Structure formats: C-alpha cells, structure tokens
Short mmCIF file of C-alpha atoms in Angstrom, two decimals:
data_model
loop_
_atom_site.label_atom_id
_atom_site.label_comp_id
_atom_site.label_asym_id
_atom_site.label_seq_id
_atom_site.Cartn_x
_atom_site.Cartn_y
_atom_site.Cartn_z
CA MET A 1 13.21 -67.84 5.86
CA SER A 2 15.95 -69.59 7.30
CA ALA A 3 19.49 -67.96 8.37
CA ARG A 4 21.61 -70.08 6.30
CA ALA A 5 23.85 -68.21 4.10
CA GLN A 6 27.01 -67.06 4.56
CA ILE A 7 27.34 -64.02 1.82
CA GLY A 8 24.95 -61.98 0.37
CA VAL A 9 25.22 -60.20 -2.96
CA THR A 10 22.57 -57.34 -3.84
CA GLY A 11 22.65 -55.60 -7.29
CA LEU A 12 22.76 -58.37 -10.16
CA ALA A 13 24.07 -56.69 -13.18
CA VAL A 14 27.07 -58.49 -14.55
CA MET A 15 29.26 -57.89 -12.20
CA GLY A 16 27.23 -58.79 -8.87
CA ARG A 17 26.18 -61.73 -11.00
CA ASN A 18 29.56 -62.77 -11.54
CA LEU A 19 30.55 -62.15 -7.95
CA ALA A 20 27.92 -64.31 -6.42
CA ARG A 21 28.63 -66.92 -9.03
CA ASN A 22 32.06 -66.89 -7.95
CA PHE A 23 30.89 -67.01 -3.82
CA ALA A 24 29.13 -69.99 -5.07
CA ARG A 25 31.18 -72.13 -6.57
CA HIS A 26 33.83 -71.74 -3.34
CA GLY A 27 31.40 -73.58 -1.27
CA TYR A 28 29.86 -70.92 -0.11
CA THR A 29 25.68 -70.20 0.05
CA VAL A 30 25.43 -66.85 -1.11
CA ALA A 31 22.65 -65.09 -1.02
CA VAL A 32 20.79 -63.54 -4.11
CA HIS A 33 19.04 -60.27 -4.77
CA ASN A 34 18.10 -57.38 -6.93
CA ARG A 35 15.67 -55.04 -7.20
CA SER A 36 13.99 -56.37 -10.28
CA TYR A 37 13.40 -60.17 -8.97
CA ALA A 38 13.68 -61.09 -13.05
CA LYS A 39 17.40 -60.85 -12.51
CA THR A 40 17.20 -63.24 -9.27
CA GLU A 41 15.52 -65.48 -11.31
CA SER A 42 17.49 -65.25 -14.54
CA LEU A 43 20.97 -65.80 -12.22
CA ILE A 44 19.40 -69.17 -11.14
CA ALA A 45 18.04 -70.26 -14.15
CA GLU A 46 21.56 -70.15 -15.50
CA ALA A 47 23.83 -70.64 -12.50
CA GLY A 48 21.91 -72.41 -10.18
CA HIS A 49 23.73 -75.53 -10.61
CA GLU A 50 27.07 -74.12 -9.93
CA GLY A 51 26.43 -74.08 -6.22
CA ASP A 52 23.82 -73.10 -3.11
CA PHE A 53 22.25 -70.23 -3.97
CA VAL A 54 19.47 -68.45 -1.44
CA PRO A 55 17.18 -66.16 -3.88
CA SER A 56 15.13 -63.46 -2.13
CA GLU A 57 12.84 -61.28 -3.40
CA SER A 58 12.06 -58.25 -1.28
CA MET A 59 15.32 -56.85 0.88
CA ALA A 60 13.85 -57.99 4.22
CA ASP A 61 13.80 -61.53 2.88
CA PHE A 62 17.28 -61.35 1.57
CA VAL A 63 18.35 -60.29 5.14
CA ALA A 64 16.66 -62.39 7.24
CA SER A 65 18.67 -65.39 4.80
CA LEU A 66 21.88 -64.74 6.41
CA GLU A 67 23.90 -65.80 9.07
CA ARG A 68 25.53 -63.40 12.01
CA PRO A 69 27.21 -61.80 11.60
CA ARG A 70 25.84 -60.62 8.23
CA LYS A 71 27.97 -60.35 5.15
CA VAL A 72 25.95 -58.38 2.44
CA VAL A 73 27.84 -57.24 -1.14
CA ILE A 74 26.56 -54.04 -2.74
CA MET A 75 27.18 -54.53 -6.21
CA VAL A 76 25.09 -51.24 -7.93
CA LYS A 77 26.02 -48.08 -9.68
CA ALA A 78 27.98 -45.65 -7.41
CA GLY A 79 26.76 -42.41 -5.81
CA GLY A 80 22.74 -42.37 -5.43
CA PRO A 81 21.90 -45.71 -6.27
CA THR A 82 24.19 -46.65 -3.82
CA ASP A 83 22.85 -44.60 -1.43
CA ALA A 84 19.39 -45.56 -1.94
CA VAL A 85 20.32 -49.25 -1.34
CA ILE A 86 22.26 -48.80 1.77
CA ASP A 87 19.09 -46.71 3.38
CA GLU A 88 16.87 -49.68 2.53
CA LEU A 89 19.16 -52.13 3.71
CA VAL A 90 20.40 -50.20 7.09
CA PRO A 91 17.60 -50.57 9.10
CA LEU A 92 16.94 -54.12 8.13
CA LEU A 93 20.97 -55.04 9.91
CA GLU A 94 22.05 -55.58 13.42
CA GLU A 95 24.89 -54.59 15.50
CA GLY A 96 28.20 -56.19 14.00
CA ASP A 97 26.85 -57.03 10.52
CA ILE A 98 29.02 -56.00 7.68
CA VAL A 99 27.91 -53.88 4.69
CA VAL A 100 30.61 -54.32 1.00
CA ASP A 101 30.34 -51.84 -1.19
CA ALA A 102 32.22 -53.08 -3.74
CA GLY A 103 31.34 -50.64 -6.95
CA ASN A 104 33.59 -48.07 -7.63
CA ALA A 105 32.81 -45.60 -5.40
CA HIS A 106 34.46 -42.28 -4.85
CA PHE A 107 36.34 -42.93 -1.61
CA PRO A 108 35.17 -39.31 -0.02
CA ASP A 109 31.51 -41.29 -0.20
CA THR A 110 33.27 -43.65 1.69
CA ILE A 111 34.56 -42.02 4.14
CA ARG A 112 30.98 -41.09 4.35
CA ARG A 113 29.42 -44.08 5.01
CA GLU A 114 31.63 -45.75 6.73
CA ASN A 115 30.95 -43.18 9.86
CA ALA A 116 27.70 -42.81 9.20
CA LEU A 117 27.29 -46.87 9.50
CA ARG A 118 29.65 -46.98 12.09
CA ALA A 119 27.86 -44.77 14.53
CA GLN A 120 25.13 -47.00 14.56
CA GLY A 121 27.26 -50.14 15.43
CA LEU A 122 27.96 -51.37 11.69
CA HIS A 123 31.06 -52.28 9.34
CA PHE A 124 30.85 -50.37 6.39
CA VAL A 125 34.04 -52.27 4.24
CA GLY A 126 34.26 -49.79 0.72
CA THR A 127 36.14 -52.83 -1.40
CA GLY A 128 37.94 -52.09 -4.65
CA VAL A 129 37.48 -55.09 -7.43
CA SER A 130 39.63 -54.87 -10.30
CA GLY A 131 38.96 -57.26 -13.23
CA GLY A 132 36.05 -56.65 -14.97
CA GLU A 133 33.27 -58.99 -15.30
CA GLU A 134 35.56 -61.81 -16.12
CA GLY A 135 37.49 -61.72 -12.86
CA ALA A 136 34.49 -60.59 -10.80
CA LEU A 137 34.06 -64.59 -12.04
CA ASN A 138 36.83 -66.47 -11.93
CA GLY A 139 39.19 -64.55 -9.86
CA PRO A 140 39.39 -60.15 -8.90
CA SER A 141 41.94 -58.68 -7.56
CA ILE A 142 39.67 -57.03 -4.55
CA MET A 143 41.14 -54.10 -2.10
CA PRO A 144 38.65 -54.01 1.02
CA GLY A 145 38.75 -51.07 3.56
CA GLY A 146 37.06 -51.03 7.16
CA THR A 147 37.96 -51.89 10.44
CA ARG A 148 40.79 -55.05 10.84
CA GLU A 149 37.57 -56.53 13.37
CA SER A 150 35.56 -56.90 9.70
CA TYR A 151 38.13 -58.11 7.99
CA GLU A 152 38.67 -61.21 10.51
CA SER A 153 34.92 -62.02 9.12
CA LEU A 154 34.96 -61.55 5.70
CA GLY A 155 38.97 -61.07 4.53
CA PRO A 156 39.30 -65.15 4.23
CA ILE A 157 36.51 -65.28 2.18
CA LEU A 158 37.06 -62.08 -0.22
CA GLU A 159 41.11 -64.17 -0.21
CA ASP A 160 39.49 -67.43 -1.22
CA ILE A 161 37.41 -65.61 -3.99
CA SER A 162 40.54 -63.70 -5.59
CA ALA A 163 42.73 -64.78 -8.64
CA LYS A 164 46.16 -65.94 -7.20
CA VAL A 165 49.60 -66.18 -8.06
CA ASP A 166 51.99 -68.84 -7.29
CA GLY A 167 49.45 -69.35 -4.21
CA VAL A 168 49.00 -65.91 -2.92
CA PRO A 169 46.12 -64.34 -3.02
CA CYS A 170 44.98 -61.17 -4.63
CA ALA A 171 43.37 -59.68 -1.53
CA THR A 172 44.95 -58.07 1.02
CA TYR A 173 43.93 -55.68 4.00
CA VAL A 174 44.07 -52.29 2.56
CA GLY A 175 43.68 -49.70 5.21
CA PRO A 176 40.44 -48.19 8.01
CA ASP A 177 37.72 -46.02 5.86
CA GLY A 178 38.17 -44.77 2.52
CA ALA A 179 41.90 -46.37 1.74
CA GLY A 180 40.50 -49.48 -0.38
CA HIS A 181 38.57 -47.41 -2.51
CA PHE A 182 41.11 -44.72 -2.64
CA VAL A 183 43.70 -47.87 -3.73
CA LYS A 184 41.43 -48.34 -6.23
CA MET A 185 40.89 -45.34 -7.68
CA VAL A 186 44.86 -44.71 -8.14
CA HIS A 187 44.80 -48.30 -9.65
CA ASN A 188 43.03 -47.26 -12.56
CA GLY A 189 44.60 -43.88 -12.65
CA ILE A 190 47.52 -45.84 -13.15
CA GLU A 191 45.74 -48.27 -15.90
CA TYR A 192 44.59 -44.70 -17.86
CA ALA A 193 48.50 -44.27 -18.17
CA ASP A 194 49.19 -47.20 -19.35
CA MET A 195 46.80 -47.63 -21.83
CA GLN A 196 47.66 -44.37 -23.05
CA LEU A 197 51.15 -45.26 -23.71
CA ILE A 198 50.20 -48.47 -24.53
CA ALA A 199 48.13 -46.28 -27.61
CA GLU A 200 50.74 -43.61 -28.04
CA ALA A 201 53.74 -46.82 -28.71
CA TYR A 202 50.98 -48.26 -31.16
CA ASP A 203 50.90 -44.88 -32.85
CA LEU A 204 54.58 -44.49 -32.80
CA LEU A 205 55.31 -47.81 -34.62
CA ARG A 206 52.97 -46.81 -37.34
CA GLN A 207 54.09 -43.45 -38.35
CA GLY A 208 57.85 -44.54 -37.90
CA LEU A 209 57.44 -47.32 -39.72
CA GLY A 210 54.33 -47.75 -41.73
CA ALA A 211 53.40 -50.94 -40.63
CA SER A 212 49.62 -52.16 -40.04
CA ALA A 213 47.49 -53.14 -37.36
CA ARG A 214 48.71 -56.63 -37.81
CA GLU A 215 52.34 -56.29 -37.43
CA ILE A 216 52.05 -53.99 -34.83
CA GLY A 217 50.14 -56.52 -33.23
CA GLU A 218 52.33 -59.45 -33.82
CA ILE A 219 55.24 -56.66 -32.04
CA PHE A 220 53.25 -56.42 -29.16
CA ALA A 221 52.49 -60.33 -29.00
CA GLN A 222 56.56 -60.83 -28.67
CA TRP A 223 56.98 -58.06 -26.21
CA ASN A 224 54.34 -60.14 -23.93
CA THR A 225 57.07 -63.09 -23.72
CA GLY A 226 59.43 -60.04 -22.05
CA ASP A 227 59.60 -57.68 -19.37
CA LEU A 228 56.60 -55.90 -20.74
CA GLU A 229 54.16 -59.21 -19.90
CA SER A 230 51.27 -58.20 -18.80
CA PHE A 231 47.01 -57.96 -19.12
CA LEU A 232 46.85 -55.05 -21.02
CA ILE A 233 49.98 -55.82 -23.60
CA GLU A 234 48.44 -58.85 -24.21
CA ILE A 235 44.87 -57.96 -25.55
CA THR A 236 46.44 -54.61 -27.45
CA ALA A 237 48.29 -57.80 -29.78
CA ASP A 238 44.78 -59.32 -30.20
CA VAL A 239 42.97 -56.20 -31.17
CA LEU A 240 45.65 -55.09 -33.07
CA GLN A 241 45.01 -58.27 -35.10
CA HIS A 242 41.51 -58.24 -35.06
CA VAL A 243 39.77 -58.20 -38.47
CA ASP A 244 36.03 -56.40 -38.70
CA ALA A 245 33.54 -58.73 -40.39
CA GLU A 246 31.94 -56.17 -42.21
CA THR A 247 34.53 -54.40 -43.86
CA GLY A 248 37.66 -56.45 -43.99
CA ARG A 249 39.55 -54.41 -42.17
CA ALA A 250 41.57 -53.62 -39.37
CA PHE A 251 39.24 -53.69 -36.62
CA VAL A 252 40.95 -50.82 -34.86
CA ASP A 253 40.53 -48.85 -38.57
CA ILE A 254 36.99 -48.82 -38.11
CA VAL A 255 36.61 -47.44 -34.54
CA LEU A 256 36.10 -43.69 -33.69
CA ASP A 257 39.54 -42.05 -32.41
CA GLN A 258 36.97 -40.83 -29.31
CA ALA A 259 38.00 -42.19 -25.66
CA GLU A 260 35.46 -41.92 -23.38
CA GLN A 261 35.91 -42.29 -19.70
CA LYS A 262 33.73 -42.89 -16.69
CA GLY A 263 35.31 -40.49 -14.51
CA THR A 264 38.43 -42.67 -12.35
CA GLY A 265 40.82 -41.60 -13.85
CA ARG A 266 39.38 -37.39 -13.65
CA TRP A 267 39.16 -38.25 -9.56
CA THR A 268 42.78 -39.61 -9.65
CA VAL A 269 43.96 -36.43 -10.90
CA GLN A 270 41.91 -33.93 -8.67
CA ASN A 271 43.26 -35.64 -5.85
CA GLY A 272 47.11 -35.36 -6.99
CA LEU A 273 46.51 -32.07 -7.31
CA ASP A 274 44.36 -31.98 -3.68
CA LEU A 275 48.18 -33.87 -2.14
CA GLY A 276 50.51 -32.04 -4.31
CA VAL A 277 51.70 -35.43 -5.61
CA PRO A 278 52.86 -34.53 -9.77
CA ILE A 279 51.17 -37.53 -10.97
CA THR A 280 51.96 -36.15 -14.53
CA GLY A 281 51.48 -39.47 -16.45
CA ILE A 282 48.04 -39.85 -15.27
CA ALA A 283 47.13 -36.31 -16.05
CA GLU A 284 48.50 -36.20 -19.70
CA ALA A 285 46.56 -39.68 -20.03
CA THR A 286 43.44 -38.61 -18.70
CA PHE A 287 43.83 -35.19 -20.68
CA ALA A 288 44.71 -37.20 -23.78
CA ARG A 289 41.03 -38.77 -23.73
CA ALA A 290 39.38 -35.91 -23.06
CA LEU A 291 41.21 -34.41 -26.37
CA SER A 292 40.36 -36.90 -28.37
CA GLY A 293 36.98 -36.09 -27.72
CA SER A 294 37.04 -32.51 -27.62
CA VAL A 295 35.84 -32.67 -31.50
CA PRO A 296 35.29 -29.20 -32.63
CA GLN A 297 38.55 -28.24 -31.88
CA ARG A 298 40.21 -31.18 -33.57
CA GLU A 299 38.17 -30.38 -36.23
CA ALA A 300 39.36 -26.28 -36.27
CA GLY A 301 42.87 -27.71 -35.76
CA ARG A 302 43.25 -29.80 -38.74
CA ALA A 303 41.78 -27.03 -40.83
CA ALA A 304 44.08 -24.20 -39.96
CA LEU A 305 47.57 -25.59 -37.80
CA PRO A 306 50.41 -26.48 -40.14
CA ALA A 307 52.65 -29.16 -38.71
CA HIS A 308 55.97 -27.61 -40.24
CA ALA A 309 57.46 -31.68 -38.79
CA GLN A 310 59.53 -33.35 -40.48
CA ALA A 311 59.44 -36.98 -42.58
CA TRP A 312 59.93 -39.72 -40.57
CA GLU A 313 62.80 -41.88 -41.34
CA VAL A 314 63.66 -44.68 -39.64
CA LYS A 315 66.42 -46.52 -40.86
CA ASP A 316 66.58 -49.93 -39.12
CA ARG A 317 63.81 -51.45 -38.37
CA ASP A 318 64.61 -53.66 -35.38
CA ALA A 319 66.29 -50.91 -33.76
CA PHE A 320 63.58 -48.59 -33.70
CA ILE A 321 61.32 -51.45 -32.47
CA GLU A 322 63.20 -51.38 -29.40
CA ASP A 323 63.58 -48.30 -28.73
CA VAL A 324 59.80 -47.86 -28.42
CA ARG A 325 59.61 -51.08 -26.14
CA LEU A 326 62.45 -49.86 -23.96
CA ALA A 327 60.69 -45.95 -24.08
CA LEU A 328 56.83 -47.75 -22.89
CA TYR A 329 58.96 -49.46 -20.16
CA ALA A 330 60.30 -46.61 -18.64
CA SER A 331 57.30 -44.50 -18.97
CA LYS A 332 54.91 -46.98 -17.34
CA VAL A 333 57.90 -47.68 -15.00
CA VAL A 334 56.87 -43.46 -14.40
CA ALA A 335 53.46 -44.14 -14.08
CA TYR A 336 53.96 -46.99 -11.57
CA SER A 337 56.31 -44.86 -9.25
CA GLN A 338 53.83 -41.49 -9.21
CA GLY A 339 50.80 -44.20 -8.20
CA PHE A 340 52.39 -45.39 -5.36
CA ASP A 341 53.94 -41.77 -4.78
CA GLN A 342 49.86 -41.02 -4.41
CA ILE A 343 49.11 -44.10 -2.06
CA ALA A 344 52.14 -42.79 0.09
CA ALA A 345 50.76 -39.15 0.91
CA ALA A 346 46.61 -40.20 0.68
CA SER A 347 48.00 -42.70 3.77
CA LEU A 348 50.03 -40.20 5.18
CA GLU A 349 47.23 -37.43 5.61
CA ASN A 350 44.57 -40.08 6.48
CA SER A 351 46.29 -41.96 8.96
CA TRP A 352 45.96 -45.35 6.72
CA ASP A 353 49.28 -46.75 6.96
CA ILE A 354 49.09 -48.62 3.59
CA ASP A 355 51.90 -51.30 2.86
CA ARG A 356 52.87 -50.24 -1.14
CA GLY A 357 54.31 -53.53 -1.41
CA ALA A 358 50.99 -55.71 -0.78
CA MET A 359 49.42 -53.49 -2.99
CA ALA A 360 51.94 -54.34 -5.59
CA ARG A 361 51.42 -58.05 -5.04
CA ILE A 362 47.33 -58.25 -5.06
CA TRP A 363 47.79 -56.39 -8.85
CA ARG A 364 49.57 -59.01 -10.03
CA GLY A 365 46.72 -61.41 -10.76
CA GLY A 366 42.80 -61.08 -11.49
CA CYS A 367 43.30 -56.87 -12.13
CA ILE A 368 43.50 -54.87 -15.46
CA ILE A 369 47.37 -53.62 -14.62
CA ARG A 370 48.15 -57.49 -13.67
CA ALA A 371 51.65 -57.27 -14.86
CA ARG A 372 55.43 -59.51 -14.85
CA PHE A 373 56.88 -56.33 -13.48
CA LEU A 374 54.53 -55.83 -10.45
CA ASN A 375 57.08 -58.64 -8.61
CA ARG A 376 60.13 -56.34 -8.96
CA ILE A 377 57.73 -53.44 -7.00
CA THR A 378 56.69 -55.87 -4.82
CA GLU A 379 60.12 -56.85 -4.15
CA ALA A 380 61.70 -53.13 -3.62
CA TYR A 381 59.16 -52.47 -0.98
CA GLU A 382 60.09 -55.54 0.69
CA ARG A 383 63.59 -54.08 0.55
CA ASP A 384 62.67 -50.52 1.31
CA ALA A 385 59.34 -50.16 2.93
CA ASN A 386 59.66 -46.45 2.82
CA LEU A 387 61.43 -46.44 -0.42
CA PRO A 388 60.77 -42.91 -1.42
CA LEU A 389 61.15 -43.24 -4.75
CA LEU A 390 60.32 -46.29 -6.66
CA LEU A 391 62.58 -45.06 -9.43
CA ALA A 392 65.11 -44.93 -6.61
CA ASP A 393 65.32 -48.74 -6.28
CA PRO A 394 68.46 -50.29 -7.81
CA TYR A 395 65.85 -52.16 -9.89
CA PHE A 396 63.97 -49.42 -12.02
CA THR A 397 67.21 -47.25 -11.79
CA ASP A 398 69.07 -49.46 -14.07
CA ALA A 399 65.93 -50.77 -16.22
CA VAL A 400 65.17 -47.56 -16.80
CA GLY A 401 68.76 -46.50 -17.30
CA ASN A 402 69.28 -48.93 -19.95
CA GLY A 403 66.44 -47.36 -21.68
CA LEU A 404 67.25 -43.84 -21.09
CA ALA A 405 69.29 -43.29 -24.85
CA ALA A 406 65.75 -45.03 -26.32
CA TRP A 407 63.59 -42.88 -24.30
CA ARG A 408 65.30 -39.46 -25.40
CA ARG A 409 65.41 -40.39 -29.50
CA ILE A 410 61.74 -41.45 -29.13
CA VAL A 411 60.59 -38.46 -27.46
CA ALA A 412 62.31 -36.29 -29.56
CA GLY A 413 61.59 -38.21 -33.20
CA ALA A 414 58.05 -37.64 -32.07
CA ALA A 415 58.31 -33.88 -31.38
CA GLN A 416 60.10 -33.43 -34.45
CA ASN A 417 57.85 -35.41 -36.89
CA GLY A 418 54.64 -33.90 -35.27
CA VAL A 419 53.25 -37.35 -33.85
CA PRO A 420 51.89 -36.58 -30.19
CA ALA A 421 52.87 -38.62 -27.47
CA PRO A 422 52.09 -36.36 -24.36
CA ALA A 423 52.60 -39.50 -22.26
CA PHE A 424 55.86 -40.88 -23.02
CA SER A 425 56.88 -36.87 -22.79
CA SER A 426 55.41 -36.29 -19.93
CA SER A 427 57.09 -38.88 -18.37
CA LEU A 428 60.47 -38.05 -19.35
CA ALA A 429 60.13 -34.69 -18.53
CA TYR A 430 59.39 -36.28 -14.85
CA TYR A 431 62.54 -38.74 -15.08
CA ASP A 432 64.29 -35.46 -15.88
CA GLY A 433 63.16 -33.14 -13.70
CA VAL A 434 62.94 -35.48 -10.69
CA ARG A 435 66.92 -36.44 -11.37
CA ALA A 436 67.77 -32.53 -11.80
CA GLU A 437 70.78 -31.12 -9.05
CA ARG A 438 68.28 -27.81 -9.28
CA LEU A 439 65.13 -26.72 -10.66
CA PRO A 440 63.66 -23.02 -12.31
CA ALA A 441 61.87 -23.21 -9.32
CA ALA A 442 63.98 -21.33 -7.76
CA LEU A 443 63.02 -17.82 -10.39
CA VAL A 444 59.19 -18.79 -10.35
CA GLN A 445 59.42 -19.04 -6.49
CA ALA A 446 61.52 -14.75 -7.10
CA GLN A 447 58.45 -14.02 -9.72
CA ARG A 448 56.22 -14.73 -6.47
CA ASP A 449 57.62 -12.77 -4.16
CA PHE A 450 57.64 -9.78 -6.42
CA PHE A 451 54.10 -9.54 -7.12
CA GLY A 452 52.92 -10.89 -4.32
CA ALA A 453 55.16 -10.88 -1.27
CA HIS A 454 55.17 -14.73 -0.70
CA THR A 455 58.12 -14.94 0.38
CA TYR A 456 61.36 -17.51 -0.51
CA LYS A 457 63.95 -18.88 1.43
CA ARG A 458 67.90 -18.84 0.37
CA VAL A 459 70.50 -21.39 -0.11
CA ASP A 460 72.84 -20.47 2.17
CA ARG A 461 71.15 -19.79 5.05
CA ASP A 462 68.00 -20.77 7.09
CA GLY A 463 65.19 -18.55 7.04
CA THR A 464 62.65 -16.59 5.20
CA PHE A 465 62.91 -13.41 3.21
CA HIS A 466 61.32 -11.08 1.20
CA THR A 467 62.82 -8.41 -1.46
CA GLN A 468 61.53 -5.14 -1.15
CA TRP A 469 60.71 -5.29 -4.92
CA SER A 470 58.85 -1.68 -4.94
CA GLY A 471 61.73 0.28 -2.52
CA ASP A 472 64.85 0.12 -2.28
CA ARG A 473 65.03 -3.88 -2.84
CA THR A 474 66.94 -4.63 0.45
CA GLU A 475 65.93 -8.01 1.64
CA VAL A 476 64.08 -8.15 4.73
CA GLU A 477 63.52 -11.30 6.60
CA ALA A 478 59.83 -12.29 6.19
#
C-alpha cells in the first residue's frame, strides 16, 4: 500500500468518524481504520465523497498507508481499550512517529504512556477534544500536550480543523506529557459547575415564580443575548421550550431527575484535593449529581425530613429574574476562577508552563463551555499572565461586585424557602472566604495543636510554636 495519507484515525465510533471527516473536508488525505471493518466501510459509504480516505482492514496496512512522520489519532474508549490499541500500533511505528490520544484519558495515564513511548523514540500527544460529535465534525476546541517538536508537525493540522473565533484557531500547544488531558479534565469540571448553576437558576425561577418550563426557556433565551451568552445557556433555552411529543408535557418534566456522570468531574475534584486547591463550585456540582442518584436516601428524606420553610412570595417578578441572572453570572465567574487556579497549581507542580490566557482563548469556540465572557478571561490574563486570582482582575471585581447584593438575596431566599442551591451557595461562600480579612482557620489550627501537637504560627512574630496544653500551657518554639 502506498504511503500517501497525511494523517490517520483508528477508532471510528461517532467522535472518531467525525474527526476523520473533518480532516478530509479540510483537504487532508485520511487513513481510516477500525477493529470492526464494517464501521470503516460504513464511513466510506456515507462520507467518501467528502474527501480523500484510505481505508484499511488491518493495523499493518493502516500504518503502511501513512506518510512519515506518521500521525495516528486514536479515538477509542479511555483506559484499557486505549492501551490495547497502543500495544498493537507501536510495534509497527518508527522513530519520530506521532501517536495522538484524542479520547478523554485520565492525565496520569497520559503521563505514563508518554514516558513509555518516548523511550521508544515516539511522540505521544495526549489531546483534549471538546465539542461533542458536532464539534468533532465542524470544528472542536483542541488541547494537545506532548513535545513542542511534535506540535510543529501536528499543530498546523489541528489548528486547521479546529473552531475559529475572530479568525483565531481554538487549538494551541498546552504543555508537556499530560498537560493537554489535564486541561481538558478541568474544562469538564468547569462544565459540571456551569451546568449545575444553570439548573439551579432554572429551579429558582420555577420555585420563586411558579413559571412554566417554556416561560423559563424564554428567559434563558433573553439572557443568551447578553453577558451570559454561551452554548450551555443557548441549549438550555431550547431544552426548556421543547415539548414531549408523546405526553404533550414540557420535556424537562418527563426526564427522570437523576443526573449521570462519566468520571471527569470526579477526577477534577480528586485532583483539586490532591493539590489543595478549593474548587468548591466544581465539587458541589459533582456531589449534586451524586445526590440526585442517591435514590434510597432521597426516598427516606422525602418521607421523614420536615422543611420548616416559608412560602416564597416574589413581589417583583422582573427584579427577581434579574437577581437570579446576576447571581448566576457571579457564580459562573467563581467556577472559572477556581478552575484556572487549579490549572496554575498543576502547571507549577508538573513544570508544564501552561498559558491560562491561551486556554481561555481556545475555549471561546468549539467546546461545551464556550461563552462570551471567555474573551474577558483572555483579556485578564493578557493584562497579567501571573494573575493570582481571576476574581481580582478589575473587570471581574466590578462585574461580580455589581451583582453581589442580588447574589446574597438569592442564596438567602433559597435557604429560607427550602430550595437547594448548593453551587450558588458554595460559590458565594468561597467569594466571602477569599475576600475575608481573617478566617476562623486560626481556631482550627489551635484545635490541631491542642489534640495533636501540630504546632501553629503567630501573627506577631516569626517561627513555629506549640502550647503545652496538657501541662502548664506554656508556649515553646517547635
């Protein structure tokens, strides 16, 4: 088989199939392969007219059809299936070839694989791809890690097929080994928070106003014309106005209220704990999904737990809607701020040197969390690449400050009226915690010293100290 394909895709489920079509539509000759040849044949039958495809039944023929240095995109299920494809593929490759894992891999797996393939003279590029099946076909946001050398060869192709905003590709080099998949993981964690906050806003409008799903959908559609403009707000308006054909009821009312998850949110929260970064909005969103699926506990709670909540009486409908909008915007900023803090901490720990402004820039299009205010985040990091807290950027300080009174009214109203708003509430608590002059952590540290001799520092002089709590309570320098 002549080596004429510029890039190859193995794994032709929906995402792999659409990526291959995207490459072909942009004029690249694409080698395609799947464990089951029927999927390869199906792709050629359906989309062969869209560009130049080179189908192969065997992995050996697939590799042989690729120009050097070979560029192979793996698009299979994360974990064991990815390792199995790598094990089959690698013996057929030669030094300098590039293997791209474009699945939702856990970044420690990417670090392991990159180390193993580098020892064999190969480039392994762990690549986050966001945008779902539509993005894969029409232009996703792409987050590749690996070596800079590999990006010199691969990057122009990825930038070509990515989404574009103001003519700028939504793809850029992220950093070494696991950096690309790490950033995609945090992207997904922010996505969890964003979705939960939107769901809470919907619930607050429903509980506070007694509004129908269609009416709330219209409110979201209006919000999508302003600062909240985003893909998730747009689809929320669409979902809420959709009617179930079978029952004639609002579609959202016939969907079981148990949200599932594939694991990237949990990974984000676990890593936040490992790094000691308080990503409270993402954590609350992840736990909210877990709570929704805690069926025995919810059944027991409904049967036994009183509310002792007052009836919610909204006197000014328009003012209440505006309060929810402002609270939603402020809470979303907190979620993004926390996510970028996590990226900064991991970048420092792993020596990745990730440009947070560039991450905001490539998230402006193609991906699930694409939103108008990502332009503002990009600008914030352009003003100060080492910005310690996104909320402290003047634009966001003003934007969140202007909605602070509304945010407090909404969180207080939710508590008084028994409406769960964990992501709204935790985001406000984080805001108040990070701006506080002094925190009760002083008491926590004193307690730790009392029962465990864990020591403490003082506000009035340097050093580390311990009080002899079980003795004469004198203080000694540790």
